[in-house]
Coordinates of C-alpha atoms in Angstrom, one line a residue:
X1 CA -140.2 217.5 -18.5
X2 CA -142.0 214.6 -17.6
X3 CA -144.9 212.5 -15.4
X4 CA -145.6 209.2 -14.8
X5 CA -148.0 208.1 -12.7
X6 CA -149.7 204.8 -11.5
X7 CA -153.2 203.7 -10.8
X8 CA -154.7 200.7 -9.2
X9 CA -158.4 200.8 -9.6
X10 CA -160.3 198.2 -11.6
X11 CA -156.8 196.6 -12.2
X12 CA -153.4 198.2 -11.7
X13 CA -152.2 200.6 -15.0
X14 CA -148.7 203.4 -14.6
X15 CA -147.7 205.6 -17.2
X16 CA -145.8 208.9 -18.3
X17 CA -145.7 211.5 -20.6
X18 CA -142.6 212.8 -22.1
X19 CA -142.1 216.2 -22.9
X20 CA -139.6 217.6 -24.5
X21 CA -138.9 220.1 -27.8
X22 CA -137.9 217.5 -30.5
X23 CA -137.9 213.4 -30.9
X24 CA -135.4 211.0 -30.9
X25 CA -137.1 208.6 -33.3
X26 CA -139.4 206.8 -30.4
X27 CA -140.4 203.6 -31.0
X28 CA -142.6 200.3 -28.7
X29 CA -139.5 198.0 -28.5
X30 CA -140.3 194.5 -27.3
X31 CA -137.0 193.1 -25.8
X32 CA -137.4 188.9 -25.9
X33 CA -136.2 186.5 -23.2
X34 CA -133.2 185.3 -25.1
X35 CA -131.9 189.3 -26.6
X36 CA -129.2 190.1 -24.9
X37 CA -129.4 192.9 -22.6
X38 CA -125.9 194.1 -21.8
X39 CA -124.8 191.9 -18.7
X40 CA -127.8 189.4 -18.7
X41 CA -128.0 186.3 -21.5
X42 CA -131.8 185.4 -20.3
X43 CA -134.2 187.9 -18.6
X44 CA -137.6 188.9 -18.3
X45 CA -139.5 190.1 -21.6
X46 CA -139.8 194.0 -21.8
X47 CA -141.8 196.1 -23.4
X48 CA -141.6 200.0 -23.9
X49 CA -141.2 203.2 -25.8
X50 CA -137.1 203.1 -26.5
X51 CA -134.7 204.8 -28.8
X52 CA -132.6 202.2 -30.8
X53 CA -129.1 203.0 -30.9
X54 CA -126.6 200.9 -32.8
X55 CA -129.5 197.6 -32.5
X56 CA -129.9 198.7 -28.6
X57 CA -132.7 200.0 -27.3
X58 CA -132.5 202.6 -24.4
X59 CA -135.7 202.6 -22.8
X60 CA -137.7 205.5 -21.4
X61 CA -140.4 203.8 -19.7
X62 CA -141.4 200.2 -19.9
X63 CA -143.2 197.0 -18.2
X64 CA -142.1 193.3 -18.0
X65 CA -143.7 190.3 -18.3
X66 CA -144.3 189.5 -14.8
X67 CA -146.2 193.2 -14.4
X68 CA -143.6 195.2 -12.9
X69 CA -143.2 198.5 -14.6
X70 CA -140.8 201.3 -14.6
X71 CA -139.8 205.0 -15.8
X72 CA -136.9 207.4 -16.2
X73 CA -137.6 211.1 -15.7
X74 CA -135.5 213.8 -16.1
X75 CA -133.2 215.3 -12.5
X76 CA -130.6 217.4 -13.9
X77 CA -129.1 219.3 -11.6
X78 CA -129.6 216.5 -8.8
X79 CA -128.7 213.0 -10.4
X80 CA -125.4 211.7 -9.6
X81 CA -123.4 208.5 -10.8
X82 CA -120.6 207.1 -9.6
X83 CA -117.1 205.8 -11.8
X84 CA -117.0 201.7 -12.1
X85 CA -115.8 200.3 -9.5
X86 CA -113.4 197.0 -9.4
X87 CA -115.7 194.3 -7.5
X88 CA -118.6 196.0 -7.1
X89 CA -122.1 195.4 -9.6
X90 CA -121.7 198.2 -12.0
X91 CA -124.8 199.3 -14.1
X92 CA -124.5 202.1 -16.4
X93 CA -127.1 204.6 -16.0
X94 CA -128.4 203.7 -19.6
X95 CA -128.9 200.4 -18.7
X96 CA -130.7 200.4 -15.0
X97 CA -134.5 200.3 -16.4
X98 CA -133.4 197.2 -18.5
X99 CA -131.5 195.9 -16.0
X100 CA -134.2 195.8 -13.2
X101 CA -137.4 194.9 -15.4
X102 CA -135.0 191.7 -17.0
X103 CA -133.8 190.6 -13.2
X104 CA -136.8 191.8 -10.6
X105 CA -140.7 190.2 -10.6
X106 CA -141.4 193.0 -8.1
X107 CA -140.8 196.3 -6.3
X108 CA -139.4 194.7 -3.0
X109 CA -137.1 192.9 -6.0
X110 CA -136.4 195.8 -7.4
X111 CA -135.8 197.6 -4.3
X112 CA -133.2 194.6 -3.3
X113 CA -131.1 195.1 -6.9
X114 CA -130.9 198.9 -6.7
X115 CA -129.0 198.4 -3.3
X116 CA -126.6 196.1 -4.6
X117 CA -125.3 197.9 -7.9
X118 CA -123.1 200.8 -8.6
X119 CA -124.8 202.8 -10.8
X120 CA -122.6 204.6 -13.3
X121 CA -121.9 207.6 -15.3
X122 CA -120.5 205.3 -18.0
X123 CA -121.6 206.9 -21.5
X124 CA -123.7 204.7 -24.2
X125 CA -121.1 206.2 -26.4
X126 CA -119.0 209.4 -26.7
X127 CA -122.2 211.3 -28.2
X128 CA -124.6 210.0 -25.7
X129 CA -123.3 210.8 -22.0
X130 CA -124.9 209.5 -18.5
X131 CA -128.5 210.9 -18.8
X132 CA -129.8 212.2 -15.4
X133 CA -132.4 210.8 -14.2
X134 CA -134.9 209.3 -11.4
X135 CA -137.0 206.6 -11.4
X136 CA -140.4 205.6 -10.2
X137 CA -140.8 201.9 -10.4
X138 CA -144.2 200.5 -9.8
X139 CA -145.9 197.1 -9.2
X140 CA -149.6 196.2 -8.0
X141 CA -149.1 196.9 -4.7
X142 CA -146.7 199.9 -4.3
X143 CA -144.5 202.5 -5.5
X144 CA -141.0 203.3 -5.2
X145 CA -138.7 206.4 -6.4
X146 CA -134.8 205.6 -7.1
X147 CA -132.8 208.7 -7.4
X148 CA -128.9 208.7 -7.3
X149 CA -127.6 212.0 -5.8
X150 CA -124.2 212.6 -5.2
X151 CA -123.5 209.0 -6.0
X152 CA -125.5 207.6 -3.4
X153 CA -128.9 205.8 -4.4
X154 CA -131.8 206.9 -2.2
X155 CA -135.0 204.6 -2.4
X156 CA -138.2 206.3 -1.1
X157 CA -141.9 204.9 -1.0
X158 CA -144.0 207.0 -3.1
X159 CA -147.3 206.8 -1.4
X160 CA -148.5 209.6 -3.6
X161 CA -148.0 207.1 -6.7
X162 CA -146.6 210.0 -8.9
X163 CA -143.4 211.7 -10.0
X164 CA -141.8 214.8 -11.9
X165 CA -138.7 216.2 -12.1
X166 CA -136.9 218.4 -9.9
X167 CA -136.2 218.7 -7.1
X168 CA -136.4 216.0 -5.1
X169 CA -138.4 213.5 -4.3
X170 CA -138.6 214.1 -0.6
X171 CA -139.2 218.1 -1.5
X172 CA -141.7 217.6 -3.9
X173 CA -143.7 215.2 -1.1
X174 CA -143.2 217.7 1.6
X175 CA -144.5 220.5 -0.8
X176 CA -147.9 218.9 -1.0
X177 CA -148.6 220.0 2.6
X178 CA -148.8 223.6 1.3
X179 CA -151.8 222.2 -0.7
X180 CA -153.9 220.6 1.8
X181 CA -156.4 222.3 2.4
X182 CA -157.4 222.3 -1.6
X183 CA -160.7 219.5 -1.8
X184 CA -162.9 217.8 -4.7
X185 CA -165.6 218.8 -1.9
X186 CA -167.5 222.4 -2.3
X187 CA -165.7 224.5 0.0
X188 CA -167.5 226.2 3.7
X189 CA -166.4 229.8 4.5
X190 CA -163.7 229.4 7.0
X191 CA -162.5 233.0 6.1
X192 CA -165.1 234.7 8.3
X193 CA -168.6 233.3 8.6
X194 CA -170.2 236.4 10.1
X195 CA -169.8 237.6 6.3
X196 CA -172.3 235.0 4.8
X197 CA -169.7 233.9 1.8
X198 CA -170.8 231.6 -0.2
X199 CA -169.3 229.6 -3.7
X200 CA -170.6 230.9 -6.9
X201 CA -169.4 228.0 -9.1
X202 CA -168.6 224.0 -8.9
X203 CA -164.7 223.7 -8.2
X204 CA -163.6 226.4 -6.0
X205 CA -162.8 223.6 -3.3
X206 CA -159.7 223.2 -5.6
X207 CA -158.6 227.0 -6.1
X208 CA -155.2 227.4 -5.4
X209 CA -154.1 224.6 -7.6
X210 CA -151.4 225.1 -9.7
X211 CA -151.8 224.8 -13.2
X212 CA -148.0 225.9 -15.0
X213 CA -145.9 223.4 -16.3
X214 CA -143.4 223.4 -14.1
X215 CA -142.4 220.2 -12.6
X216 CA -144.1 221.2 -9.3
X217 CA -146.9 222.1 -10.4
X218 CA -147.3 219.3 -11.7
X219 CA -146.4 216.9 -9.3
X220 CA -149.2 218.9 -7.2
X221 CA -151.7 218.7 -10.2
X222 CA -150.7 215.3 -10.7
X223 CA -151.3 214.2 -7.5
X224 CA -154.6 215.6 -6.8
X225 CA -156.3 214.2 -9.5
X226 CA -154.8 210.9 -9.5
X227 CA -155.7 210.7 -5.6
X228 CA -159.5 211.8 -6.0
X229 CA -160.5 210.6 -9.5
X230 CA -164.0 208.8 -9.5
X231 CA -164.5 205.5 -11.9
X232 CA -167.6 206.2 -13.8
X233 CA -169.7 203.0 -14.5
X234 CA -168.2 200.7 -16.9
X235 CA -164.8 203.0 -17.3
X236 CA -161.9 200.8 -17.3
X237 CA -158.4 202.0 -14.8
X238 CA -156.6 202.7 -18.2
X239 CA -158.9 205.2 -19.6
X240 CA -159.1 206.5 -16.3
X241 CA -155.3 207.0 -16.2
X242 CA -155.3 208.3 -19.7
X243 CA -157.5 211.6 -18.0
X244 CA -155.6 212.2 -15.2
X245 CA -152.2 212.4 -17.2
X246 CA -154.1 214.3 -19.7
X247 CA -154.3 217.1 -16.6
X248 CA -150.4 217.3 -17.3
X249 CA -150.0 217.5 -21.1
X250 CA -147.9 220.3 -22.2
X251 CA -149.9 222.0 -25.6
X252 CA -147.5 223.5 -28.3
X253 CA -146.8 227.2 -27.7
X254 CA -147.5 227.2 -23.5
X255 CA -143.6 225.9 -22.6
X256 CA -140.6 227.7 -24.9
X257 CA -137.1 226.0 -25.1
X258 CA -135.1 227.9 -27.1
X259 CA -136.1 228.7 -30.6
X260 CA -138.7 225.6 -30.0
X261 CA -141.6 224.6 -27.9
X262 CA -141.5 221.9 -25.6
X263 CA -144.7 219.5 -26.4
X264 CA -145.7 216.2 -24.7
X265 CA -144.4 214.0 -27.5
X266 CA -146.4 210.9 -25.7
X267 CA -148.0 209.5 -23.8
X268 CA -148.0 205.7 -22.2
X269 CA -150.3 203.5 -20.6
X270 CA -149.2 200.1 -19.6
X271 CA -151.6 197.5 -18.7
X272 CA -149.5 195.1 -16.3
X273 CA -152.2 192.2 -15.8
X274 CA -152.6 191.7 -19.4
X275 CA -148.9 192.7 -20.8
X276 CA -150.2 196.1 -23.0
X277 CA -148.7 198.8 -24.2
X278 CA -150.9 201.9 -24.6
X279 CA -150.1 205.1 -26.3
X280 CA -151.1 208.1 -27.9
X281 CA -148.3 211.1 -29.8
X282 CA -148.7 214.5 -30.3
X283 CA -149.7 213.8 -33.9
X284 CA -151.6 211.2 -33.3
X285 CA -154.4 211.1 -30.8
X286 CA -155.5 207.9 -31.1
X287 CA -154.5 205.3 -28.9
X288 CA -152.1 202.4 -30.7
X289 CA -151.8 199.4 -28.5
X290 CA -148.9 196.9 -28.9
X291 CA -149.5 193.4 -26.7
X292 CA -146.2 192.0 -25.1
X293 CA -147.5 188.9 -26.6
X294 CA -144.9 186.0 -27.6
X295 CA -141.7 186.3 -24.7
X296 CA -139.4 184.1 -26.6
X297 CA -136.9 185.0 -29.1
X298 CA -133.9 186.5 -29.1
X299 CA -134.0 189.7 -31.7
X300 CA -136.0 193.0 -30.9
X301 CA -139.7 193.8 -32.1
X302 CA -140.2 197.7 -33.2
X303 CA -143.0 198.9 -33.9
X304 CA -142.1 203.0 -35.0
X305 CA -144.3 205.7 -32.9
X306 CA -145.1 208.9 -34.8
X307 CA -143.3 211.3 -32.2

């Protein structure tokens, strides 16, 4: 289970949290200009949370230099990759969010790429299969969701600047129309005004709101108060993104899998104008901060996350 969401007020912030019932050793891996990311010599610098595999990072979520930012969610069930292919661009599903955030400045870029390659279901290795996933991929203008189904990939503009899980993209967006009559505003009696109805506490504009954890829910939660949060007076767009994907986070003992509990093991807050990386653990819930910083060098920067 997992949420990201992006935010352009007072600057232009995305983020996700990433639920699940164990870690895989996280850790803020800055990829260099000159490391070489499979199939590209020189690229954009990355940053992002990433699991290192054999001096390789495979990236969860992550931003690049030139501010465009990206994450992987989980869409089993749905996501769909195709064999390589003799001729064509092949990028193995492992290697997509690196692949657009070293070779695209922007979403239109981005958007461009995703059309040209065949994505894969080539494994990293023989214990780590094709994960499946869909993407949102975010710059400071607009949002864009990248989900290969049936080995087709389908971009969609994500006016609603968040994303889950399952199902769809498309489904989840059409859902929200079940949900619009919900408001920030105090609600009038619609039901019958003959009987004189009237609210008895602040809120009840937004009854009917779903609070589970299920990755509609939310997408509807998400959504709502990303689209009507208020900046207070001197509050910056990254605390302000912090709150609303607080309104997500999944507390120990609320979600079971298995003999375990699935727990938001982070979450991340990337600041694309000035190249930060923002995040706070399950442990730990105070913010750490890693700065893209230097872009040259070829070897990877790691900085361990207490997951």
């Amino acid at each position: 289970m997992c949420t990201a969401v992006s935010f352009r007020k007072r600057g232009f912030y995305f983020g996700r949290t990433l639920d699940n019932d164990s870690s895989f050793g996280e850790e803020v891996v800055i990829a260099p200009r000159g490391f070489y990311l499979r199939g590209a010599r020189e690229h954009y610098a990355i940053i992002g949370m990433a699991t290192v595999r054999e001096g390789y990072p495979l990236y969860y979520d992550g931003m690049n230099e030139k501010g465009l930012c990206m994450a992987g969610l989980n869409f089993p069930g749905n996501a769909g990759y195709n064999p390589p292919s003799a001729g064509a661009e092949n990028v193995p599903q492992y290697n997509l969010l690196p692949h657009i955030l070293g070779s695209c400045a922007s979403v239109a870029e981005a958007a461009r790429a995703l059309k040209a390659i065949n994505l894969t279901d080539e494994p990293f290795s023989a214990d780590m299969p094709a994960a499946p996933l869909h993407w949102m991929i975010s710059d400071g203008q607009r949002d864009l969701v990248a989900e290969c189904v049936e080995g087709r990939m389908q971009l969609y503009e994500n006016t609603v600047g968040v994303l889950t899980n399952n199902p769809p993209f498309p489904v989840q967006y059409a859902a929200l129309s079940d949900y619009m009559a919900l408001s920030s505003d105090e609600p009038r009696n619609a039901f019958c005004p003959a009987l004189g109805l009237k609210p008895y506490c602040k809120g009840m504009g937004a009854m009917g709101l779903p609070g589970d954890y299920s990755s509609h829910s939310r997408f509807v939660r998400a959504a709502f108060v990303r689209n009507n949060y208020e900046l207070c007076e001197g509050e910056d767009g990254e605390s302000a993104l912090a709150r609303i994907l607080s309104a997500v986070e999944v507390p120990r003992g609320c979600c079971r899998s298995g003999d375990g509990w699935e727990v938001t093991l982070y979450s991340s807050r990337m600041d694309a104008a000035h190249g930060v990386y923002s995040y706070t653990t399950y442990k730990n819930r105070a913010a750490e901060r890693v700065a893209l910083g230097g872009v040259s060098g070829d070897a990877l920067v790691r900085f361990t996350a207490d997951t």
